C-alpha cells in the first residue's frame, strides 16, 4: 500500500470485485460507500425531518402564516432546509462524489459516521433553539453542524485532487462544500450576535446574506454541477454545452462574492451586480440543461425527473422575483410578502422539488444495490425503478406543485384560505412521498432475509 | 445425478440467453439489448472471455453489472471459467441499442 493510501477498512476503498474480475480495468469501479449504510442513514434522517416539517407546515398554514423572521417560521425553515434537504443532499453526495470523481472517498468510516452524528445533533439543537428563542442552544447546534461540515470539506478536499475529472459536475463538490462551511459559520455568528450583539449590522440583512449563502452557495452550486451527471444517467442522455454549464457554475460563484457582502452591508451596487450576474449564470445553466435533456433516449420522463424539471422552473420564477426585489422593482407595501413568497418559491418549490425529485431516483437505486445487487446474474431480481410506486410519486408531484402555488399566492396576497389549503396540500403530498419512500426501504428486508450467494 | 455433455457449439446461444437475464437496474433493459457486450469467446476447455463496456464511465452500478455478467455466464452448463474485462474503446453509443431496447425506451 502506498503511504498516501487510506486504511483498507475504510468504506468504498477496497479493490472492487469487478476490477479483480476484469483483470485490470482502465478505471476503478467505485463500490457503495459504507455498503450504502451511511448514505441511507443521512437520507433516512432527512426523511424523518421532512415528515416533522410537513406536519409543522400544515399547523402554521392553518393557524396563520407569520412574518418570515418569526421564530416558529425560522425553526421550520431550519428543519426543512438543513434538517431535511441538506441531510438528503449529504447522503446522496457521499455516494455520488466518488462516482463523479471516479475515485474512492479519502476518508475513514469513523469520520463519516461522526459527521452523521454531529449533523443530527446539530439540527435538533438548532431547530429547538431557534424556535424557542434560545440562541445559545441554537449556536451550540450550529457549532455541531460546523464541525460536521469541516469533516465534509476535509473529505472533499482530500478526494478531489485524486481525480482527473475537472468538469462542472466535479467542481460542484468542493465549491458547494466550501459555501456550506461559510453558511453554517455565518449562522453561528448570527446566533451569537442575537445573544450577545457584537456586529453593528442589521439582523434581517444578515439573515438575508446567510440564507443566500446556503440556498445559492450550497444548494444551487451543487445542482448546477450534479445535474449534468444525474440527468444524463437517469434519462440515458449526454451532457451538452459543457462550456455554458461551466460559465453557469463560475458565474454563480462570482455573483455570490458580490451578493452576500452586498446583502449583509446593504450596498446596492453589489446587490444589483450580484443579482444580474446570478440571473445570467442561471440562464447559461438553463441552456445547457435544456440541450442535455433533449439528448435523452428514454423519451418519457419519470415522475422524479419531472419533479426535478418542475423544481428548476420554480427556481427560474424565484430568480426573476428575487431579481425584482433586489433591484428595487417591488414597492415597500408588498416587499415583506414578496420576500416571503420568494423564499417559498426557492425552498418549497425549487429546491424541494429538485432534491426530492432526484431522491425518487437515488433512493430506489441505493436500496436496489444493497438488497439485490449481490444477486444479479444468480437469480431473478427486480429492476430499481420497480421498487417505487409511480402512482405515489405522481400524487406527490401534483400535490406538492399545487400546494406550493396556492401557498405562495396566499402568502403573497395575505389571504388565509389558499395559505391553509396550500400548506395542507404540501403536507398531503409529503405523506404520499414518505409512503413511497417507506415502500422502497422495505426492500432492505429482502437483503436481510437473503444472504448473498 | 445427470451431467450435461459439453457442447461448444451451443454455448454462444446459451451465453446470449444468459446475458439477456442481466438488466441495467435503472432502465430495465438487458445488457445484451443495451449493446454492452463487445466480444465473447470460448475455448475448447469451456473458458469464456467476455469483453464489455458500460453506458458511462461513471456508471454507479458498473461493479454490480460486471459481477452479474460473470455469475450469469458461470451458470451456463459447460462453462468452466469466466473472465470479464471492461473496455472503453470503442465507447458505448446509442447506436448499439437493439430495436427491442429502442422500443422499450420509447423511441
XYZ file of C-alpha atoms in Angstrom:
560
model
C 0.000 0.000 0.000
C 1.415 3.408 -0.854
C 1.876 5.817 2.064
C -0.934 8.045 0.860
C -3.377 5.191 0.696
C -6.294 5.180 3.088
C -6.833 2.351 5.587
C -8.125 -0.772 3.903
C -11.239 -0.944 6.097
C -12.433 2.488 5.037
C -15.722 2.465 3.141
C -15.560 2.467 -0.606
C -11.825 1.958 -0.640
C -11.370 -1.769 -1.135
C -10.389 -3.079 -4.562
C -13.801 -3.866 -6.011
C -14.502 -7.444 -7.122
C -15.338 -6.303 -10.646
C -11.864 -4.893 -11.052
C -10.408 -8.206 -9.991
C -12.718 -9.981 -12.433
C -11.780 -7.595 -15.178
C -8.107 -8.275 -14.605
C -7.138 -4.614 -14.714
C -9.918 -2.343 -15.859
C -8.976 1.100 -17.162
C -10.705 2.728 -14.219
C -11.634 1.552 -10.724
C -15.354 1.000 -10.378
C -16.455 2.642 -7.176
C -18.440 0.444 -4.788
C -21.176 1.578 -2.421
C -19.915 3.921 0.287
C -20.032 2.077 3.601
C -22.212 -0.581 1.972
C -24.780 2.195 1.360
C -25.477 2.391 5.109
C -24.019 5.886 5.528
C -25.874 7.497 2.585
C -29.073 5.748 3.671
C -28.617 6.940 7.271
C -28.318 10.570 6.132
C -31.287 10.155 3.781
C -33.379 8.403 6.475
C -32.679 11.267 8.889
C -33.658 13.734 6.178
C -36.949 11.931 5.551
C -37.784 11.994 9.287
C -37.121 15.752 9.335
C -39.283 16.105 6.223
C -42.166 14.313 7.966
C -41.925 16.558 11.027
C -41.527 19.641 8.831
C -44.613 18.792 6.766
C -46.786 18.456 9.891
C -45.413 21.725 11.226
C -46.104 23.416 7.886
C -49.753 22.305 7.989
C -50.087 23.634 11.526
C -48.609 27.014 10.605
C -50.774 27.171 7.467
C -53.920 26.560 9.487
C -53.036 28.853 12.422
C -51.994 31.779 10.215
C -48.778 32.494 8.311
C -46.401 34.638 10.377
C -43.771 37.123 9.154
C -40.761 35.283 7.705
C -38.480 36.130 10.622
C -40.948 34.816 13.264
C -39.135 32.225 15.452
C -41.593 29.458 14.544
C -41.101 30.017 10.830
C -37.326 30.310 11.270
C -37.409 26.991 13.178
C -39.490 25.336 10.446
C -37.192 26.657 7.708
C -34.175 25.176 9.503
C -35.961 21.853 9.994
C -36.825 21.806 6.277
C -33.520 23.022 4.822
C -30.616 21.746 6.961
C -32.828 19.082 8.552
C -34.470 17.516 5.510
C -32.957 18.763 2.238
C -29.341 19.123 3.425
C -29.371 15.691 5.114
C -30.643 14.132 1.882
C -28.060 16.018 -0.194
C -25.225 14.988 2.136
C -26.244 11.319 1.960
C -26.553 11.440 -1.815
C -23.289 13.407 -2.165
C -21.253 10.926 -0.141
C -22.387 8.233 -2.586
C -22.236 10.389 -5.710
C -18.910 12.145 -5.107
C -16.722 9.037 -5.633
C -18.822 8.120 -8.693
C -18.416 11.556 -10.273
C -14.761 11.923 -9.324
C -14.003 8.339 -10.351
C -12.024 7.689 -7.195
C -12.986 6.309 -3.781
C -13.619 8.737 -0.911
C -10.463 9.558 1.005
C -11.983 9.080 4.435
C -12.307 6.530 7.177
C -15.747 5.349 8.221
C -15.316 6.887 11.707
C -15.049 10.379 10.222
C -18.115 9.895 8.021
C -20.258 8.488 10.832
C -19.068 11.260 13.161
C -20.347 13.745 10.587
C -23.710 11.961 10.564
C -23.921 12.093 14.378
C -22.875 15.755 14.580
C -25.362 16.635 11.844
C -28.323 15.019 13.644
C -27.354 16.599 16.973
C -26.757 19.971 15.310
C -30.120 20.057 13.537
C -32.049 19.102 16.688
C -30.323 21.778 18.810
C -30.550 24.371 16.044
C -34.281 23.903 15.426
C -35.134 23.725 19.140
C -33.005 26.789 19.922
C -34.339 28.931 17.080
C -37.974 28.007 17.741
C -37.759 28.776 21.450
C -35.550 31.844 21.042
C -32.680 30.128 22.932
C -29.812 31.389 20.826
C -27.113 29.752 22.935
C -28.706 26.357 22.170
C -29.046 27.309 18.515
C -25.386 28.392 18.465
C -24.372 25.057 20.017
C -26.318 23.234 17.304
C -24.670 25.430 14.707
C -21.235 24.567 16.092
C -22.034 20.845 15.800
C -23.034 21.457 12.184
C -19.804 23.428 11.594
C -17.737 20.539 12.989
C -19.563 18.068 10.741
C -19.210 20.254 7.669
C -15.460 20.590 8.401
C -15.350 16.801 8.022
C -17.171 17.043 4.671
C -14.789 19.755 3.463
C -11.797 17.670 4.564
C -13.072 14.563 2.733
C -13.853 16.596 -0.391
C -10.503 18.383 -0.442
C -8.641 15.074 0.005
C -10.660 13.230 -2.649
C -10.871 15.959 -5.309
C -7.091 16.175 -6.069
C -7.005 12.389 -6.674
C -9.460 12.777 -9.535
C -8.545 13.811 -13.057
C -12.089 14.945 -13.812
C -12.370 18.722 -13.852
C -15.781 19.488 -15.328
C -18.808 21.234 -13.847
C -20.049 18.126 -12.021
C -16.652 17.544 -10.385
C -16.091 21.181 -9.351
C -19.541 21.466 -7.784
C -18.461 19.261 -4.844
C -15.574 21.329 -3.412
C -17.344 24.602 -4.235
C -20.654 23.657 -2.605
C -18.890 22.183 0.449
C -16.964 25.440 0.904
C -20.149 27.545 0.673
C -21.819 25.212 3.153
C -18.964 25.829 5.566
C -19.431 29.594 5.153
C -23.206 29.220 5.655
C -23.039 27.329 8.942
C -20.268 29.577 10.249
C -22.334 32.671 9.399
C -25.331 31.032 11.103
C -23.358 30.529 14.320
C -22.208 34.166 14.203
C -25.831 35.256 13.764
C -26.977 33.187 16.751
C -24.160 34.519 18.927
C -24.933 38.051 17.755
C -28.557 37.637 18.849
C -27.440 36.504 22.307
C -24.564 38.979 22.752
C -24.578 41.583 19.960
C -21.126 42.271 18.563
C -21.946 43.054 14.906
C -23.236 46.536 14.127
C -25.209 45.235 11.128
C -28.962 44.897 10.653
C -30.110 41.422 11.751
C -32.571 40.987 8.863
C -29.850 41.975 6.371
C -27.538 39.389 7.939
C -30.329 36.782 7.736
C -30.717 37.505 4.009
C -26.971 37.086 3.455
C -26.914 33.840 5.476
C -29.928 32.495 3.547
C -28.335 33.223 0.161
C -25.072 31.615 1.236
C -26.974 28.399 1.893
C -29.591 28.498 -0.864
C -27.419 29.694 -3.737
C -23.984 28.853 -2.342
C -24.619 25.276 -1.340
C -27.805 24.009 -2.987
C -27.648 25.903 -6.275
C -23.917 25.286 -6.766
C -24.410 21.560 -6.152
C -27.397 21.433 -8.524
C -25.553 23.364 -11.238
C -22.950 20.597 -11.245
C -24.569 17.260 -10.447
C -27.477 17.935 -12.820
C -25.085 17.255 -15.701
C -24.150 13.901 -14.172
C -27.507 12.703 -12.891
C -29.915 13.770 -15.621
C -27.978 12.009 -18.425
C -27.662 8.985 -16.128
C -31.399 8.816 -15.439
C -32.518 9.521 -18.996
C -29.767 7.760 -20.987
C -28.708 11.105 -22.422
C -25.479 13.066 -22.790
C -24.302 16.238 -21.074
C -24.275 19.018 -23.671
C -22.842 22.551 -23.839
C -20.215 21.906 -21.128
C -18.740 25.394 -21.609
C -22.074 27.058 -20.853
C -22.617 24.794 -17.854
C -19.152 25.797 -16.606
C -19.907 29.511 -17.117
C -23.143 28.984 -15.194
C -21.311 27.495 -12.230
C -18.456 30.014 -12.310
C -20.876 32.925 -12.658
C -22.789 31.830 -9.562
C -19.561 31.804 -7.543
C -18.626 35.345 -8.598
C -22.218 36.534 -8.153
C -22.246 35.249 -4.576
C -19.000 37.056 -3.796
C -20.824 40.275 -4.709
C -24.329 39.462 -3.480
C -23.609 38.143 0.019
C -21.473 41.079 1.279
C -23.865 43.437 -0.543
C -26.847 41.995 1.342
C -25.033 41.960 4.694
C -23.720 45.538 4.462
C -26.680 46.902 2.470
C -24.585 48.041 -0.512
C -26.965 48.395 -3.515
C -24.365 48.277 -6.365
C -23.042 44.920 -5.100
C -26.609 43.594 -4.689
C -27.602 44.671 -8.207
C -24.385 43.420 -9.793
C -24.558 40.104 -7.948
C -28.224 39.646 -8.856
C -27.713 40.348 -12.559
C -24.703 38.037 -12.695
C -26.662 35.303 -10.899
C -29.533 35.627 -13.411
C -27.034 35.423 -16.278
C -25.427 32.330 -14.753
C -28.794 30.641 -14.331
C -29.528 31.387 -17.982
C -26.299 29.637 -19.017
C -27.088 26.610 -16.853
C -30.666 26.502 -18.176
C -29.464 26.499 -21.789
C -27.018 23.659 -21.141
C -29.702 21.739 -19.227
C -32.304 22.061 -21.988
C -29.773 20.799 -24.555
C -28.817 17.920 -22.257
C -32.432 16.909 -21.650
C -33.075 16.935 -25.395
C -30.478 14.159 -25.894
C -32.372 11.672 -23.710
C -33.033 8.235 -25.154
C -35.708 7.474 -22.597
C -38.385 9.679 -24.069
C -40.959 9.606 -21.258
C -39.782 11.314 -18.071
C -40.188 9.504 -14.733
C -42.128 11.399 -12.028
C -38.845 12.067 -10.202
C -37.238 13.691 -13.245
C -40.474 15.589 -13.964
C -40.424 16.922 -10.397
C -36.775 17.931 -10.883
C -37.606 19.823 -14.083
C -40.578 21.488 -12.353
C -38.272 22.464 -9.497
C -35.937 24.153 -11.965
C -38.906 26.107 -13.353
C -39.789 27.236 -9.824
C -36.169 28.311 -9.350
C -36.344 30.317 -12.580
C -39.519 32.111 -11.391
C -37.961 32.651 -7.960
C -34.824 34.107 -9.540
C -36.911 36.600 -11.511
C -38.879 37.509 -8.364
C -35.675 37.791 -6.342
C -34.194 39.952 -9.078
C -37.208 42.285 -8.914
C -36.840 42.529 -5.121
C -33.091 43.119 -5.260
C -33.324 45.746 -7.995
C -35.973 47.678 -6.054
C -38.798 46.991 -8.507
C -41.169 45.963 -5.681
C -42.766 48.750 -3.653
C -42.431 48.906 0.160
C -46.104 47.913 0.622
C -45.509 44.492 -0.990
C -41.893 43.962 -0.008
C -42.475 41.827 3.103
C -44.980 39.471 1.456
C -42.858 39.491 -1.704
C -39.802 38.313 0.236
C -41.852 35.576 1.946
C -43.235 34.403 -1.417
C -39.699 34.467 -2.883
C -38.468 32.250 -0.027
C -41.343 29.817 -0.602
C -40.666 29.613 -4.332
C -36.975 28.893 -3.722
C -37.145 26.495 -0.771
C -40.529 24.773 -1.004
C -40.930 24.975 -4.764
C -37.500 24.915 -6.410
C -35.107 23.178 -4.055
C -37.607 20.732 -2.521
C -38.852 19.550 -5.916
C -35.311 19.268 -7.277
C -33.867 17.418 -4.274
C -36.880 15.188 -3.588
C -37.313 14.543 -7.323
C -33.730 13.312 -7.640
C -34.202 11.268 -4.467
C -37.098 9.457 -6.221
C -34.349 8.036 -8.456
C -31.464 7.783 -5.971
C -33.251 6.002 -3.096
C -34.563 3.015 -5.142
C -31.131 2.696 -6.745
C -29.282 2.622 -3.408
C -31.777 0.158 -1.910
C -31.621 -1.993 -5.043
C -27.814 -2.043 -4.942
C -27.852 -3.131 -1.304
C -30.780 -5.577 -1.424
C -30.490 -7.093 -4.898
C -27.067 -6.106 -6.286
C -25.288 -9.198 -4.881
C -27.852 -11.494 -6.566
C -27.645 -10.104 -10.121
C -26.877 -12.901 -12.584
C -27.543 -15.526 -9.932
C -31.312 -15.260 -9.567
C -34.106 -13.071 -10.990
C -34.157 -9.645 -9.333
C -36.496 -6.678 -9.884
C -35.201 -3.523 -11.587
C -34.585 -0.488 -9.384
C -37.470 1.511 -10.830
C -39.912 -1.268 -9.897
C -39.241 -0.759 -6.168
C -41.132 2.550 -6.119
C -44.797 3.309 -6.808
C -45.223 5.527 -9.864
C -48.733 6.439 -8.647
C -47.498 7.718 -5.268
C -44.673 9.627 -6.950
C -47.122 11.318 -9.332
C -49.504 12.098 -6.448
C -46.670 13.763 -4.523
C -45.549 15.745 -7.557
C -49.029 17.068 -8.368
C -49.971 17.941 -4.779
C -46.589 19.469 -3.962
C -46.681 21.700 -7.037
C -50.350 22.661 -6.497
C -49.829 23.242 -2.774
C -46.746 25.399 -3.307
C -48.537 27.557 -5.888
C -51.568 28.024 -3.594
C -49.398 28.735 -0.557
C -47.271 31.258 -2.446
C -50.360 33.043 -3.798
C -51.924 33.038 -0.306
C -48.797 34.433 1.359
C -48.281 36.991 -1.417
C -51.848 38.255 -1.144
C -52.072 37.680 2.639
C -55.205 35.511 2.077
C -55.739 32.783 4.721
C -57.790 30.242 2.671
C -55.253 29.464 -0.078
C -52.462 29.666 2.501
C -54.051 26.978 4.689
C -55.147 24.903 1.703
C -51.710 25.132 0.087
C -49.901 24.127 3.291
C -52.329 21.211 3.708
C -51.779 20.059 0.123
C -47.997 20.154 0.507
C -48.294 18.119 3.715
C -50.558 15.600 1.970
C -48.059 15.361 -0.884
C -45.176 14.781 1.535
C -47.212 11.969 3.163
C -47.543 10.321 -0.273
C -43.811 10.835 -0.831
C -42.935 9.264 2.511
C -45.285 6.324 1.895
C -43.433 5.691 -1.357
C -40.028 6.014 0.333
C -41.162 3.569 3.031
C -42.254 1.123 0.345
C -38.813 1.343 -1.258
C -36.974 0.980 2.060
C -38.981 -2.163 2.900
C -36.982 -3.939 0.187
C -33.987 -3.782 2.525
C -35.732 -6.595 4.391
C -35.058 -8.784 1.324
C -31.381 -8.072 1.877
C -31.691 -9.180 5.487
C -33.565 -12.373 4.512
C -31.375 -13.476 1.591
C -27.701 -13.873 2.301
C -25.518 -13.048 -0.714
C -24.752 -16.114 -2.810
C -27.088 -37.105 -10.984
C -27.016 -36.435 -14.730
C -24.198 -34.322 -16.122
C -24.806 -32.368 -19.329
C -22.202 -33.069 -22.003
C -20.020 -30.167 -23.069
C -21.450 -28.691 -26.287
C -19.228 -25.840 -27.521
C -21.468 -25.114 -30.498
C -24.442 -24.461 -28.226
C -22.563 -22.077 -25.984
C -22.806 -18.724 -27.775
C -26.608 -19.020 -27.854
C -26.744 -20.118 -24.223
C -24.434 -17.283 -23.224
C -26.553 -14.766 -25.132
C -29.603 -16.080 -23.307
C -27.742 -15.675 -20.006
C -26.818 -12.080 -20.881
C -30.471 -11.225 -21.508
C -31.111 -12.057 -17.843
C -28.774 -9.317 -16.566
C -30.518 -5.940 -16.567
C -29.440 -2.353 -16.198
C -31.187 -1.537 -12.902
C -32.239 1.949 -13.998
C -33.713 1.238 -17.407
C -34.820 -2.371 -17.046
C -33.140 -3.168 -20.386
C -30.876 -6.227 -20.584
C -27.181 -5.590 -21.062
C -27.429 -7.596 -24.279
C -30.110 -5.262 -25.677
C -28.179 -2.215 -24.468
C -25.281 -3.450 -26.602
C -22.802 -3.561 -23.731
C -21.221 -6.903 -24.722
C -18.488 -6.173 -27.244
C -16.888 -9.578 -27.563
C -17.393 -13.077 -26.220
C -15.079 -16.001 -26.893
C -14.800 -19.552 -25.607
C -12.003 -22.033 -25.893
C -12.120 -25.823 -26.065
C -11.924 -26.162 -22.278
C -15.064 -24.075 -21.754
C -13.166 -20.989 -20.578
C -15.172 -17.872 -21.505
C -13.737 -14.402 -22.049
C -16.228 -11.556 -22.224
C -15.272 -8.010 -23.168
C -17.890 -5.443 -22.322
C -18.415 -1.759 -21.757
C -20.837 0.407 -19.748
C -23.092 3.228 -20.890
C -20.947 5.678 -18.904
C -17.506 5.685 -17.316
C -19.267 6.952 -14.209
C -21.949 4.250 -14.055
C -22.560 3.651 -10.324
C -23.908 0.148 -10.984
C -20.850 -0.887 -13.007
C -19.416 -3.209 -10.410
C -22.723 -4.992 -9.882
C -23.336 -5.381 -13.623
C -19.874 -6.846 -14.263
C -20.245 -9.275 -11.386
C -23.746 -10.167 -12.623
C -22.415 -10.934 -16.118
C -19.721 -13.150 -14.620
C -22.219 -15.016 -12.416
C -24.728 -15.453 -15.250
C -22.046 -16.823 -17.590
C -20.684 -19.165 -14.930
C -24.160 -20.645 -14.535
C -24.270 -21.727 -18.195
C -23.720 -25.515 -18.375
C -20.371 -26.379 -19.886
C -18.621 -23.179 -18.893
C -15.527 -23.917 -16.828
C -14.341 -20.375 -16.046
C -15.288 -16.796 -16.902
C -13.161 -13.701 -17.265
C -14.943 -10.400 -17.767
C -12.941 -7.399 -18.902
C -14.092 -3.822 -19.145
C -13.179 -1.657 -22.112
C -13.924 1.920 -23.111
C -12.610 1.509 -26.638
C -14.868 1.821 -28.527
C -17.040 3.820 -26.153
C -20.718 2.912 -25.926
C -23.053 4.926 -28.143
C -26.838 4.693 -28.539
C -26.253 3.113 -31.963
C -25.526 -0.106 -30.092
C -29.087 -0.372 -28.750
C -31.084 -3.221 -30.267
C -34.510 -2.463 -31.803
C -36.108 -4.121 -28.748
C -34.255 -1.745 -26.417
C -35.220 1.267 -28.524
C -38.856 0.254 -28.319
C -38.603 -0.289 -24.566
C -37.096 3.180 -24.095
C -39.874 4.798 -26.095
C -38.027 5.668 -29.330
